Amino acid sequence: PLAMSVSPNPWSDLLQVNIANGVRGKGTLMMFDQNGKQVWQRQETIVTGDLETWIRRMPDWKAGTYHLSFTQNNERETITIILTE
């Protein structure tokens, strides 16, 4: 199964995202605010089964609770993250 970890959490500017146990091919990272509204999306390509990528804070994101999801081949992993000022 997919496994996702992030660092640091809470975060303020730059978030490291690690995906493990993915399969070669494309997947989608999505960020949702605390109301469930999608506020960001990016397609990623896994080459070796694992992926390390970074997310930079967008100017319109307010401090609070967010949910980061990675979806690949109908499998989804979601982590709750805290964005600080």
Short mmCIF file of N, CA, C and O in Angstrom, two decimals:
data_model
loop_
_atom_site.label_atom_id
_atom_site.label_comp_id
_atom_site.label_asym_id
_atom_site.label_seq_id
_atom_site.Cartn_x
_atom_site.Cartn_y
_atom_site.Cartn_z
N PRO A 1 0.82 -1.21 0.00
CA PRO A 1 0.00 0.00 0.00
C PRO A 1 0.86 1.26 0.00
O PRO A 1 1.99 1.25 0.48
N LEU A 2 0.28 2.34 -0.52
CA LEU A 2 0.97 3.63 -0.50
C LEU A 2 1.25 4.05 0.93
O LEU A 2 0.46 3.78 1.83
N ALA A 3 2.37 4.74 1.12
CA ALA A 3 2.69 5.34 2.41
C ALA A 3 3.23 6.73 2.14
O ALA A 3 4.08 6.91 1.26
N MET A 4 2.74 7.72 2.87
CA MET A 4 3.18 9.09 2.67
C MET A 4 3.62 9.66 4.01
O MET A 4 2.98 9.43 5.03
N SER A 5 4.72 10.43 3.97
CA SER A 5 5.16 11.16 5.15
C SER A 5 5.54 12.57 4.72
O SER A 5 5.86 12.81 3.56
N VAL A 6 5.47 13.50 5.67
CA VAL A 6 5.81 14.89 5.40
C VAL A 6 6.73 15.40 6.51
O VAL A 6 6.72 14.88 7.62
N SER A 7 7.48 16.44 6.18
CA SER A 7 8.35 17.06 7.17
C SER A 7 8.63 18.49 6.72
O SER A 7 8.87 18.73 5.54
N PRO A 8 8.60 19.46 7.62
CA PRO A 8 8.13 19.35 9.01
C PRO A 8 6.61 19.44 9.06
O PRO A 8 5.97 19.86 8.10
N ASN A 9 6.04 19.08 10.17
CA ASN A 9 4.61 19.23 10.40
C ASN A 9 4.40 19.54 11.87
O ASN A 9 4.64 18.66 12.68
N PRO A 10 4.05 20.78 12.20
CA PRO A 10 3.58 21.90 11.40
C PRO A 10 4.67 22.48 10.50
O PRO A 10 5.85 22.31 10.75
N TRP A 11 4.22 23.20 9.46
CA TRP A 11 5.14 23.81 8.50
C TRP A 11 4.69 25.23 8.20
O TRP A 11 3.57 25.62 8.49
N SER A 12 5.63 26.03 7.62
CA SER A 12 5.29 27.42 7.35
C SER A 12 5.61 27.87 5.94
O SER A 12 4.96 28.76 5.42
N ASP A 13 6.61 27.27 5.29
CA ASP A 13 7.01 27.75 3.96
C ASP A 13 7.25 26.63 2.96
O ASP A 13 6.78 26.67 1.84
N LEU A 14 8.00 25.61 3.35
CA LEU A 14 8.40 24.55 2.43
C LEU A 14 8.17 23.20 3.10
O LEU A 14 8.68 22.95 4.19
N LEU A 15 7.40 22.33 2.45
CA LEU A 15 7.03 21.03 2.99
C LEU A 15 7.65 19.93 2.14
O LEU A 15 7.46 19.90 0.93
N GLN A 16 8.40 19.04 2.78
CA GLN A 16 8.96 17.88 2.09
C GLN A 16 7.93 16.75 2.15
O GLN A 16 7.39 16.45 3.21
N VAL A 17 7.67 16.13 1.00
CA VAL A 17 6.71 15.04 0.90
C VAL A 17 7.43 13.81 0.37
O VAL A 17 8.12 13.87 -0.64
N ASN A 18 7.26 12.69 1.07
CA ASN A 18 7.84 11.41 0.66
C ASN A 18 6.72 10.41 0.45
O ASN A 18 5.88 10.22 1.33
N ILE A 19 6.72 9.78 -0.73
CA ILE A 19 5.76 8.73 -1.06
C ILE A 19 6.54 7.44 -1.20
O ILE A 19 7.55 7.38 -1.92
N ALA A 20 6.08 6.39 -0.51
CA ALA A 20 6.72 5.08 -0.60
C ALA A 20 5.72 4.06 -1.14
O ALA A 20 4.51 4.22 -0.97
N ASN A 21 6.24 3.04 -1.78
CA ASN A 21 5.45 1.91 -2.27
C ASN A 21 4.52 2.26 -3.42
O ASN A 21 3.54 1.56 -3.66
N GLY A 22 4.81 3.34 -4.13
CA GLY A 22 4.04 3.65 -5.33
C GLY A 22 4.48 2.75 -6.47
O GLY A 22 5.45 2.00 -6.35
N VAL A 23 3.77 2.81 -7.56
CA VAL A 23 4.17 2.06 -8.74
C VAL A 23 4.66 3.05 -9.78
O VAL A 23 4.31 4.23 -9.74
N ARG A 24 5.48 2.58 -10.69
CA ARG A 24 5.97 3.46 -11.75
C ARG A 24 4.79 4.08 -12.48
O ARG A 24 3.84 3.39 -12.84
N GLY A 25 4.87 5.38 -12.67
CA GLY A 25 3.81 6.06 -13.41
C GLY A 25 3.38 7.34 -12.71
O GLY A 25 4.03 7.80 -11.78
N LYS A 26 2.29 7.88 -13.18
CA LYS A 26 1.81 9.16 -12.69
C LYS A 26 0.89 9.00 -11.48
O LYS A 26 0.18 8.01 -11.35
N GLY A 27 0.92 10.02 -10.63
CA GLY A 27 0.03 10.11 -9.49
C GLY A 27 -0.27 11.58 -9.26
O GLY A 27 0.36 12.46 -9.86
N THR A 28 -1.23 11.88 -8.40
CA THR A 28 -1.64 13.25 -8.17
C THR A 28 -1.58 13.61 -6.70
O THR A 28 -2.15 12.90 -5.86
N LEU A 29 -0.88 14.71 -6.39
CA LEU A 29 -0.89 15.31 -5.06
C LEU A 29 -1.96 16.38 -5.04
O LEU A 29 -2.04 17.19 -5.98
N MET A 30 -2.78 16.39 -4.00
CA MET A 30 -3.84 17.40 -3.86
C MET A 30 -3.86 17.91 -2.43
O MET A 30 -3.70 17.12 -1.49
N MET A 31 -4.07 19.20 -2.28
CA MET A 31 -4.20 19.83 -0.97
C MET A 31 -5.62 20.34 -0.82
O MET A 31 -6.16 20.99 -1.72
N PHE A 32 -6.22 20.03 0.35
CA PHE A 32 -7.57 20.47 0.67
C PHE A 32 -7.54 21.30 1.94
O PHE A 32 -6.80 20.98 2.88
N ASP A 33 -8.35 22.36 1.99
CA ASP A 33 -8.42 23.15 3.22
C ASP A 33 -9.32 22.44 4.22
O ASP A 33 -9.86 21.36 3.95
N GLN A 34 -9.49 23.05 5.40
CA GLN A 34 -10.25 22.40 6.45
C GLN A 34 -11.73 22.24 6.13
O GLN A 34 -12.44 21.46 6.77
N ASN A 35 -12.22 22.93 5.09
CA ASN A 35 -13.61 22.78 4.65
C ASN A 35 -13.76 21.76 3.52
O ASN A 35 -14.85 21.57 2.99
N GLY A 36 -12.65 21.13 3.14
CA GLY A 36 -12.70 20.12 2.08
C GLY A 36 -12.56 20.68 0.68
O GLY A 36 -12.66 19.94 -0.30
N LYS A 37 -12.31 21.99 0.57
CA LYS A 37 -12.14 22.60 -0.75
C LYS A 37 -10.72 22.35 -1.26
O LYS A 37 -9.74 22.59 -0.56
N GLN A 38 -10.61 21.86 -2.50
CA GLN A 38 -9.29 21.64 -3.09
C GLN A 38 -8.65 22.99 -3.40
O GLN A 38 -9.25 23.82 -4.08
N VAL A 39 -7.44 23.21 -2.86
CA VAL A 39 -6.77 24.49 -3.04
C VAL A 39 -5.50 24.38 -3.88
O VAL A 39 -4.90 25.39 -4.24
N TRP A 40 -5.09 23.15 -4.21
CA TRP A 40 -3.85 22.97 -4.96
C TRP A 40 -3.81 21.55 -5.49
O TRP A 40 -4.35 20.63 -4.88
N GLN A 41 -3.16 21.38 -6.65
CA GLN A 41 -2.99 20.05 -7.25
C GLN A 41 -1.76 20.05 -8.12
O GLN A 41 -1.45 21.03 -8.79
N ARG A 42 -1.05 18.92 -8.11
CA ARG A 42 0.10 18.77 -8.99
C ARG A 42 0.27 17.28 -9.34
O ARG A 42 0.17 16.42 -8.48
N GLN A 43 0.53 17.02 -10.61
CA GLN A 43 0.79 15.66 -11.04
C GLN A 43 2.26 15.34 -10.83
O GLN A 43 3.14 16.17 -11.10
N GLU A 44 2.54 14.16 -10.31
CA GLU A 44 3.90 13.69 -10.06
C GLU A 44 4.12 12.39 -10.82
O GLU A 44 3.16 11.66 -11.08
N THR A 45 5.36 12.10 -11.15
CA THR A 45 5.71 10.85 -11.81
C THR A 45 6.66 10.06 -10.91
O THR A 45 7.71 10.57 -10.52
N ILE A 46 6.27 8.84 -10.57
CA ILE A 46 7.12 7.95 -9.78
C ILE A 46 7.91 7.09 -10.74
O ILE A 46 7.35 6.47 -11.64
N VAL A 47 9.22 7.08 -10.54
CA VAL A 47 10.11 6.32 -11.42
C VAL A 47 10.58 5.04 -10.75
O VAL A 47 10.65 3.99 -11.37
N THR A 48 10.88 5.10 -9.46
CA THR A 48 11.51 3.97 -8.77
C THR A 48 10.63 3.30 -7.73
O THR A 48 11.09 2.40 -7.04
N GLY A 49 9.40 3.73 -7.54
CA GLY A 49 8.55 3.20 -6.49
C GLY A 49 8.45 4.16 -5.32
O GLY A 49 7.53 4.08 -4.52
N ASP A 50 9.42 5.06 -5.20
CA ASP A 50 9.41 6.07 -4.14
C ASP A 50 9.55 7.44 -4.79
O ASP A 50 10.11 7.57 -5.87
N LEU A 51 9.04 8.45 -4.11
CA LEU A 51 9.08 9.82 -4.62
C LEU A 51 9.38 10.77 -3.48
O LEU A 51 8.80 10.64 -2.40
N GLU A 52 10.28 11.71 -3.72
CA GLU A 52 10.51 12.81 -2.79
C GLU A 52 10.26 14.09 -3.56
O GLU A 52 10.82 14.29 -4.63
N THR A 53 9.41 14.95 -3.01
CA THR A 53 9.09 16.20 -3.66
C THR A 53 8.86 17.26 -2.60
O THR A 53 8.84 16.96 -1.40
N TRP A 54 8.71 18.50 -3.02
CA TRP A 54 8.55 19.63 -2.11
C TRP A 54 7.34 20.45 -2.53
O TRP A 54 7.06 20.59 -3.71
N ILE A 55 6.66 21.01 -1.54
CA ILE A 55 5.54 21.92 -1.79
C ILE A 55 5.87 23.25 -1.13
O ILE A 55 6.16 23.29 0.07
N ARG A 56 5.83 24.32 -1.91
CA ARG A 56 6.04 25.66 -1.38
C ARG A 56 4.68 26.28 -1.08
O ARG A 56 3.74 26.15 -1.86
N ARG A 57 4.61 26.96 0.05
CA ARG A 57 3.37 27.61 0.46
C ARG A 57 2.93 28.62 -0.59
O ARG A 57 3.73 29.39 -1.11
N MET A 58 1.64 28.61 -0.89
CA MET A 58 1.07 29.58 -1.82
C MET A 58 0.65 30.82 -1.03
O MET A 58 0.22 30.71 0.12
N PRO A 59 0.74 32.01 -1.63
CA PRO A 59 0.45 33.26 -0.91
C PRO A 59 -0.95 33.34 -0.31
O PRO A 59 -1.14 33.98 0.72
N ASP A 60 -1.93 32.68 -0.93
CA ASP A 60 -3.31 32.81 -0.44
C ASP A 60 -3.68 31.74 0.60
O ASP A 60 -4.81 31.72 1.08
N TRP A 61 -2.75 30.86 0.96
CA TRP A 61 -3.04 29.86 1.98
C TRP A 61 -2.91 30.48 3.36
O TRP A 61 -1.87 31.02 3.72
N LYS A 62 -3.97 30.40 4.13
CA LYS A 62 -3.99 30.92 5.49
C LYS A 62 -3.52 29.83 6.46
O LYS A 62 -3.62 28.64 6.17
N ALA A 63 -3.04 30.27 7.62
CA ALA A 63 -2.66 29.31 8.65
C ALA A 63 -3.87 28.46 9.02
O ALA A 63 -5.00 28.95 9.04
N GLY A 64 -3.64 27.18 9.29
CA GLY A 64 -4.73 26.29 9.69
C GLY A 64 -4.44 24.85 9.33
O GLY A 64 -3.31 24.48 9.01
N THR A 65 -5.48 24.05 9.36
CA THR A 65 -5.39 22.62 9.09
C THR A 65 -5.69 22.35 7.62
O THR A 65 -6.66 22.87 7.06
N TYR A 66 -4.85 21.52 7.01
CA TYR A 66 -5.02 21.11 5.62
C TYR A 66 -4.89 19.60 5.53
O TYR A 66 -4.37 18.96 6.44
N HIS A 67 -5.36 19.05 4.42
CA HIS A 67 -5.25 17.61 4.18
C HIS A 67 -4.53 17.44 2.84
O HIS A 67 -4.97 17.98 1.83
N LEU A 68 -3.42 16.71 2.88
CA LEU A 68 -2.63 16.43 1.68
C LEU A 68 -2.89 14.99 1.26
O LEU A 68 -2.73 14.07 2.07
N SER A 69 -3.29 14.80 0.01
CA SER A 69 -3.58 13.46 -0.51
C SER A 69 -2.71 13.16 -1.71
O SER A 69 -2.41 14.03 -2.51
N PHE A 70 -2.32 11.89 -1.82
CA PHE A 70 -1.66 11.39 -3.01
C PHE A 70 -2.51 10.25 -3.53
O PHE A 70 -2.85 9.32 -2.78
N THR A 71 -2.87 10.31 -4.82
CA THR A 71 -3.70 9.29 -5.44
C THR A 71 -2.96 8.70 -6.63
O THR A 71 -2.40 9.42 -7.46
N GLN A 72 -2.97 7.36 -6.68
CA GLN A 72 -2.36 6.66 -7.81
C GLN A 72 -3.09 5.32 -7.97
O GLN A 72 -3.25 4.57 -7.01
N ASN A 73 -3.54 5.06 -9.19
CA ASN A 73 -4.21 3.78 -9.51
C ASN A 73 -5.33 3.44 -8.52
O ASN A 73 -5.38 2.34 -7.98
N ASN A 74 -6.21 4.40 -8.27
CA ASN A 74 -7.37 4.21 -7.38
C ASN A 74 -6.99 3.94 -5.93
O ASN A 74 -7.82 3.45 -5.15
N GLU A 75 -5.77 4.23 -5.54
CA GLU A 75 -5.34 4.12 -4.15
C GLU A 75 -5.00 5.53 -3.67
O GLU A 75 -4.38 6.31 -4.39
N ARG A 76 -5.43 5.86 -2.45
CA ARG A 76 -5.21 7.21 -1.93
C ARG A 76 -4.65 7.14 -0.51
O ARG A 76 -5.10 6.35 0.31
N GLU A 77 -3.68 8.00 -0.25
CA GLU A 77 -3.12 8.18 1.08
C GLU A 77 -3.28 9.65 1.44
O GLU A 77 -2.99 10.53 0.62
N THR A 78 -3.79 9.94 2.64
CA THR A 78 -4.04 11.32 3.07
C THR A 78 -3.40 11.56 4.43
O THR A 78 -3.48 10.72 5.32
N ILE A 79 -2.79 12.74 4.57
CA ILE A 79 -2.17 13.17 5.82
C ILE A 79 -2.74 14.53 6.19
O ILE A 79 -2.88 15.40 5.32
N THR A 80 -3.01 14.73 7.46
CA THR A 80 -3.41 16.04 7.97
C THR A 80 -2.15 16.83 8.32
O THR A 80 -1.25 16.31 8.99
N ILE A 81 -2.09 18.06 7.83
CA ILE A 81 -0.94 18.90 8.09
C ILE A 81 -1.41 20.25 8.64
O ILE A 81 -2.52 20.68 8.39
N ILE A 82 -0.52 20.86 9.40
CA ILE A 82 -0.82 22.15 10.03
C ILE A 82 0.09 23.21 9.41
O ILE A 82 1.31 23.06 9.43
N LEU A 83 -0.52 24.25 8.87
CA LEU A 83 0.22 25.36 8.29
C LEU A 83 0.23 26.51 9.30
O LEU A 83 -0.84 26.92 9.78
N THR A 84 1.41 27.01 9.64
CA THR A 84 1.54 28.10 10.59
C THR A 84 1.81 29.40 9.85
O THR A 84 2.09 29.39 8.66
N GLU A 85 1.74 30.50 10.57
CA GLU A 85 2.02 31.82 9.96
C GLU A 85 3.46 31.94 9.53
O GLU A 85 4.34 31.38 10.04
#
